[in-house]
Amino acid sequence: MIILRLLPLILFGLLLLELQLTPAVLHAESISIDSEISRDLFRSKRARRTFRRFTGRERVRIIEKRDQVRRARLISSESLGSDSSVISNLSGLKRIILRLKAPQRLRKKIRRVTLDGQLKRKRFKRLLLPRTCGVSTLKIWLHGVRAPIEHKITRDFNDHNGQSICSDGETDQEEQDPVVSPSPSRPEPTPSQQIELIYTINAGGTSTVVDGSGRNWIPDGDFVSSGSQGTYAVPEVFGSGGIPQDVLRRERYGSINYEIPLDSGEYKVKLHFVELFWSRAQERVFDVTVEGIQVKSALDLFATVGELVPYPVTFQGEVVDGSLSIELDSLVNWGTLSAIEIWRIGSGGEPTEPTPTPTPDPHGGGELSGVWANSGEDKVTRDELRYTLGQAQPNYVWDGEKVTLKADKNEVIAFNTILEAATEVVEINHFELSHLSGPGGYILHNGAAEGDELFNWVDREIEHFYVRYLEIKGLSRLFYEHYDERHIPSRLQRPYTGEGFGYGSWQDRPGANKEFPDIAVPLDLELPFTIAAGSNQSIWTDIFVPKDAPAGDYSGTLQIVESGGEVRTILVELEVLNFVLPDEPNSKTMLYLGYMDTNLRYLGEAYPQGAYNKALSEKIRDRHFLIARRHKISLIDSNRGSDAWPHDAPRPAWNSRLDGSLFTAENGYDGPGIGLGNNVYSIGTYGTWSWQGGDEATMWERTDNWASWFHDNSPETEIFLYLIDESSDYEQTNTWASWMDSNPGIGSTIPSFATASLPSAMHHMPNLDIAAGWMATGITDQWQSAADYLNATPGKSAYMYNGKRPAAGSFAIEDDGVSLRQLPWAQYKKNISRWFYWESTYYNNFQGGTGQTDVFNSAFTFGTNTGFNPVIGETGWNYSNGDGVLFYPGTDTVFPDSSYGIKGPIVSLRMKHWRRGIQDVDYLTLAAAVDPVATAQIVQDMNPEVLWEPGVSDPGDPTWNRTDISWSIDPDDWEDARSALIDIILDN
């Protein structure tokens, strides 16, 4: 295996060497890498360019710190082009410190850093090397590079005669796997160490409080020399972790000094802070120092965890002078402290009070075995325990310690948190990123919501979703073929040879009968929840960045509280960029919303009767439109209703959708596209227009009526007449289209539309204005010629329909998480005017004859299920998973056990993946306006061959092609591409 050792000290513009020893020599090895051999280590050309930008621009600078005013004397400066550096003349110094001083843009390319196996923050300020002879190993992971940069630093100290004082055997141990330190200083005590609880102190208290375990929380008056007392009649402090409310509701505040008498030895100290007074960030900021070591700098409790939420800080270290000192240094207003716990740690023996092993509680009570995060595009099936097994790799949003995000204004950014329960059932009582604090005190809010408030996003920029899973029992036949294993999504591929010739059975597919994530239930509907032993639970988080949010850095703390009182916190950082994504997406879409299916699920009747149900039906439908807008997706329907509608116009419920008044704060909307109307309307969807039996004159009259209504009421809306769906009766379709073309009136402005292949439209239906093609394979020049013809001819357009591999990503539940992100990129590359997906609420599988589907418990939604095939699992005619279902019913009268009882839809993760690609196209459009050549190259790198570009294996039978997909399925590669687009935009 090739190990990258290409000059990682380029990252360190400041190398402070302060060794209080005799003269020393530091050997800093850097081994360059053969560019030809290393090419496969880069996921893209951009990653390679990024890697090269770390070379040749920085220098290793060695300085001597002269005084506390930070004046320094430069000792030497080494060229980074050499293979190694030998630096001497270092007498009188105390420590070796590596300090990162790379340009901000380069620092953001770092995914993870470890020093001697210890995981460091992605944007660390300095690293302290051991003051011993030996070798330290520094590893740096960059986005898009498959292996880390590895750099070894040899610490070799000389005596006064210039001879080494280090023996050959006196070296550090080999680097171990990265470990996140649980405390600011030392590791947690091992089970073989003696642990004794010494004090539980009620900071600011005036009397002893006894908790449920019989522990006495004594007043702090005997230990504190400064600070005032305070008591607040506040609501319950959440997630108390077993500490009495009467303790947490009190505080010691001010600039505080404690001296707690203790025998010399090693101790573990846990400080408990609660923001009891202030309700916004930057009102209380203070430093925390224990035994002379600053354990928290500029702590802002509200900005970190919010109000009335405990924030524990743990320190482990030695007391040598008979007293433990704790200091709070106030920076803004007064510091605060509510409780202190102190344990003595000794060597050998058993714990003073051994804790019996509890019997697992089937209702929860165990502890999480791991918590980590990703973008959600790497789909984690429910059985996976990657963190527990050491397989949870750092990724673009997770560096092993915190979540790091980057977003533009008017964008929805997201991440996914995975909670693992390896051996015990775990109950989670609380999960919340309460807010993100940004420049000037600007806050992105989260807020508990239930019932109708779930569909009100005003002042609720942060949303959490409990992810539900669906078992994949067979391959989706409509989304890909299985003659070539490479056409099948990666998690369902069998082993194969050559050109996708698979071998093995259904059980050889890694994702066979695994539960895949898809249903995004608002978290407030599920809390508290349990995680079964041996499984995980994902929580998806959406964050909308408003247009008026100031650019800069935002931060907050995600808090997870287990039923046993264990509180876990994860830092979340968001960088808001200084430009705005457009309200109107550049990737145009249309998604069909059913009528009878939704009414039956919510109201128990396909056509609502009575004024109340009719009004409720329209409210529910409007909420589908609101959620679609949050995902930058446009809806169409068939203009159905329970009452007769003889008019050539949209029903009244459409008025607010078309004029944009539905998408305003008055209706609870906040997000992309405030106040904009739905940008598309389909007349007679799926051929439901009522005058099909008429003649040319009838066509003219009716289309004139429709065109006049839109001219007067919604002139900006793109409209068309949906002539027919997937028909081979080209003659009839073209006749209707020709009638529309020949209309001497205003009706001639309405385009004709049909779902048909682009070549068929060009050759057999020359009068058709819009063709929506659906393809897996196609003869390249035929499809390209047809697309060029439709796009170049005034009044005509090329649409695409659904999605099928290997031409593009698909809507199958089991497809890779990036599949629907890739789809808009393909749309952009091939100049497709709009992408159409055929259904979103296909709850009744009438085409497959299986009737109503319990969509919360069945991935299979379309086609027939005629039995089990030993190679492809459950199968039948067009058997497919998730086809036609992108909204799940919030109320389900057909399957009441699956109902959440809310009057609006529950969204799928696939819509969120699609939104990522739609927003990417907005970035592409902005970048292309600055540098079209570089932008086109990024598109080509990410989508080398899409739609008809791969061609076919046999032109005589263009229905098949042995080929792999051309796009990467690694979410980090897509984030690299997005970052490259951001660089282009910001360079402007």
PDB file of C-alpha atoms in Angstrom, residues 851-953:
ATOM      1  CA  GLY A 851     -54.732  -2.984  -3.753  1.00  0.00           C
ATOM      2  CA  GLN A 852     -53.992  -0.694  -0.815  1.00  0.00           C
ATOM      3  CA  THR A 853     -50.381  -0.691   0.455  1.00  0.00           C
ATOM      4  CA  ASP A 854     -49.323  -0.180   4.050  1.00  0.00           C
ATOM      5  CA  VAL A 855     -46.557   2.139   2.919  1.00  0.00           C
ATOM      6  CA  PHE A 856     -45.064   2.512   6.401  1.00  0.00           C
ATOM      7  CA  ASN A 857     -44.318  -1.190   6.497  1.00  0.00           C
ATOM      8  CA  SER A 858     -43.858  -2.245   2.866  1.00  0.00           C
ATOM      9  CA  ALA A 859     -41.103  -1.080   0.531  1.00  0.00           C
ATOM     10  CA  PHE A 860     -42.889  -2.854  -2.341  1.00  0.00           C
ATOM     11  CA  THR A 861     -45.381  -0.361  -3.814  1.00  0.00           C
ATOM     12  CA  PHE A 862     -45.727  -1.060  -7.547  1.00  0.00           C
ATOM     13  CA  GLY A 863     -46.133  -4.052  -9.857  1.00  0.00           C
ATOM     14  CA  THR A 864     -46.926  -7.639  -8.982  1.00  0.00           C
ATOM     15  CA  ASN A 865     -45.386 -10.008  -6.479  1.00  0.00           C
ATOM     16  CA  THR A 866     -45.579 -13.531  -7.858  1.00  0.00           C
ATOM     17  CA  GLY A 867     -43.083 -15.171  -5.542  1.00  0.00           C
ATOM     18  CA  PHE A 868     -39.451 -15.529  -4.571  1.00  0.00           C
ATOM     19  CA  ASN A 869     -36.615 -15.840  -7.066  1.00  0.00           C
ATOM     20  CA  PRO A 870     -33.386 -17.270  -5.606  1.00  0.00           C
ATOM     21  CA  VAL A 871     -31.304 -14.648  -7.434  1.00  0.00           C
ATOM     22  CA  ILE A 872     -33.349 -11.442  -7.315  1.00  0.00           C
ATOM     23  CA  GLY A 873     -35.614 -12.078  -4.299  1.00  0.00           C
ATOM     24  CA  GLU A 874     -39.308 -11.262  -4.367  1.00  0.00           C
ATOM     25  CA  THR A 875     -40.315 -10.440  -7.912  1.00  0.00           C
ATOM     26  CA  GLY A 876     -43.055 -10.087 -10.462  1.00  0.00           C
ATOM     27  CA  TRP A 877     -44.150  -7.816 -13.298  1.00  0.00           C
ATOM     28  CA  ASN A 878     -42.447  -4.433 -12.694  1.00  0.00           C
ATOM     29  CA  TYR A 879     -41.969  -5.244  -8.987  1.00  0.00           C
ATOM     30  CA  SER A 880     -40.520  -2.039  -7.478  1.00  0.00           C
ATOM     31  CA  ASN A 881     -39.646  -0.525  -4.110  1.00  0.00           C
ATOM     32  CA  GLY A 882     -40.986   2.925  -3.300  1.00  0.00           C
ATOM     33  CA  ASP A 883     -42.178   3.607  -6.825  1.00  0.00           C
ATOM     34  CA  GLY A 884     -44.789   6.368  -6.821  1.00  0.00           C
ATOM     35  CA  VAL A 885     -44.458   7.128  -3.088  1.00  0.00           C
ATOM     36  CA  LEU A 886     -42.490  10.229  -2.091  1.00  0.00           C
ATOM     37  CA  PHE A 887     -45.049  11.443   0.476  1.00  0.00           C
ATOM     38  CA  TYR A 888     -46.230   9.188   3.303  1.00  0.00           C
ATOM     39  CA  PRO A 889     -49.723   9.836   4.725  1.00  0.00           C
ATOM     40  CA  GLY A 890     -49.674  11.653   8.070  1.00  0.00           C
ATOM     41  CA  THR A 891     -53.074  10.156   8.805  1.00  0.00           C
ATOM     42  CA  ASP A 892     -53.966   6.676   7.580  1.00  0.00           C
ATOM     43  CA  THR A 893     -57.558   5.517   7.953  1.00  0.00           C
ATOM     44  CA  VAL A 894     -56.877   2.428   5.811  1.00  0.00           C
ATOM     45  CA  PHE A 895     -54.082   1.197   8.109  1.00  0.00           C
ATOM     46  CA  PRO A 896     -54.895   2.958  11.399  1.00  0.00           C
ATOM     47  CA  ASP A 897     -52.077   1.213  13.286  1.00  0.00           C
ATOM     48  CA  SER A 898     -49.659   3.085  11.008  1.00  0.00           C
ATOM     49  CA  SER A 899     -51.331   6.475  11.427  1.00  0.00           C
ATOM     50  CA  TYR A 900     -49.691   9.471  13.114  1.00  0.00           C
ATOM     51  CA  GLY A 901     -52.929  11.447  13.121  1.00  0.00           C
ATOM     52  CA  ILE A 902     -51.533  14.640  11.602  1.00  0.00           C
ATOM     53  CA  LYS A 903     -53.275  16.585   8.842  1.00  0.00           C
ATOM     54  CA  GLY A 904     -50.473  16.648   6.337  1.00  0.00           C
ATOM     55  CA  PRO A 905     -47.778  14.508   4.714  1.00  0.00           C
ATOM     56  CA  ILE A 906     -44.623  12.913   6.032  1.00  0.00           C
ATOM     57  CA  VAL A 907     -41.787  13.371   3.582  1.00  0.00           C
ATOM     58  CA  SER A 908     -39.391  10.754   2.211  1.00  0.00           C
ATOM     59  CA  LEU A 909     -35.619  11.035   2.408  1.00  0.00           C
ATOM     60  CA  ARG A 910     -35.597  10.627  -1.371  1.00  0.00           C
ATOM     61  CA  MET A 911     -37.150  14.093  -1.704  1.00  0.00           C
ATOM     62  CA  LYS A 912     -34.337  15.467   0.437  1.00  0.00           C
ATOM     63  CA  HIS A 913     -31.720  13.762  -1.732  1.00  0.00           C
ATOM     64  CA  TRP A 914     -33.423  15.199  -4.835  1.00  0.00           C
ATOM     65  CA  ARG A 915     -33.349  18.670  -3.264  1.00  0.00           C
ATOM     66  CA  ARG A 916     -29.583  18.389  -2.810  1.00  0.00           C
ATOM     67  CA  GLY A 917     -29.146  17.929  -6.544  1.00  0.00           C
ATOM     68  CA  ILE A 918     -31.600  20.722  -7.355  1.00  0.00           C
ATOM     69  CA  GLN A 919     -29.640  23.118  -5.143  1.00  0.00           C
ATOM     70  CA  ASP A 920     -26.390  21.910  -6.728  1.00  0.00           C
ATOM     71  CA  VAL A 921     -27.735  23.024 -10.115  1.00  0.00           C
ATOM     72  CA  ASP A 922     -28.284  26.488  -8.661  1.00  0.00           C
ATOM     73  CA  TYR A 923     -24.577  26.459  -7.741  1.00  0.00           C
ATOM     74  CA  LEU A 924     -23.735  25.248 -11.251  1.00  0.00           C
ATOM     75  CA  THR A 925     -25.705  28.096 -12.783  1.00  0.00           C
ATOM     76  CA  LEU A 926     -24.020  30.727 -10.606  1.00  0.00           C
ATOM     77  CA  ALA A 927     -20.564  29.258 -11.258  1.00  0.00           C
ATOM     78  CA  ALA A 928     -21.142  29.016 -15.013  1.00  0.00           C
ATOM     79  CA  ALA A 929     -21.859  32.732 -15.112  1.00  0.00           C
ATOM     80  CA  VAL A 930     -18.354  33.305 -13.689  1.00  0.00           C
ATOM     81  CA  ASP A 931     -16.296  30.578 -15.379  1.00  0.00           C
ATOM     82  CA  PRO A 932     -18.263  28.441 -17.836  1.00  0.00           C
ATOM     83  CA  VAL A 933     -15.247  26.373 -18.900  1.00  0.00           C
ATOM     84  CA  ALA A 934     -14.276  25.331 -15.376  1.00  0.00           C
ATOM     85  CA  THR A 935     -17.911  24.658 -14.491  1.00  0.00           C
ATOM     86  CA  ALA A 936     -18.411  22.470 -17.556  1.00  0.00           C
ATOM     87  CA  GLN A 937     -15.323  20.481 -16.593  1.00  0.00           C
ATOM     88  CA  ILE A 938     -16.713  19.869 -13.111  1.00  0.00           C
ATOM     89  CA  VAL A 939     -19.968  18.642 -14.651  1.00  0.00           C
ATOM     90  CA  GLN A 940     -18.044  16.340 -16.964  1.00  0.00           C
ATOM     91  CA  ASP A 941     -15.896  15.000 -14.126  1.00  0.00           C
ATOM     92  CA  MET A 942     -18.944  14.165 -12.033  1.00  0.00           C
ATOM     93  CA  ASN A 943     -21.098  12.847 -14.905  1.00  0.00           C
ATOM     94  CA  PRO A 944     -18.826  11.464 -17.636  1.00  0.00           C
ATOM     95  CA  GLU A 945     -21.626   9.579 -19.419  1.00  0.00           C
ATOM     96  CA  VAL A 946     -25.290  10.106 -18.564  1.00  0.00           C
ATOM     97  CA  LEU A 947     -28.690   9.558 -20.169  1.00  0.00           C
ATOM     98  CA  TRP A 948     -28.022   8.516 -23.781  1.00  0.00           C
ATOM     99  CA  GLU A 949     -24.261   9.133 -23.712  1.00  0.00           C
ATOM    100  CA  PRO A 950     -23.251   5.543 -22.734  1.00  0.00           C
ATOM    101  CA  GLY A 951     -24.869   4.239 -25.940  1.00  0.00           C
ATOM    102  CA  VAL A 952     -25.925   0.610 -26.439  1.00  0.00           C
ATOM    103  CA  SER A 953     -24.172  -2.720 -26.841  1.00  0.00           C
TER     104      SER A 953
END
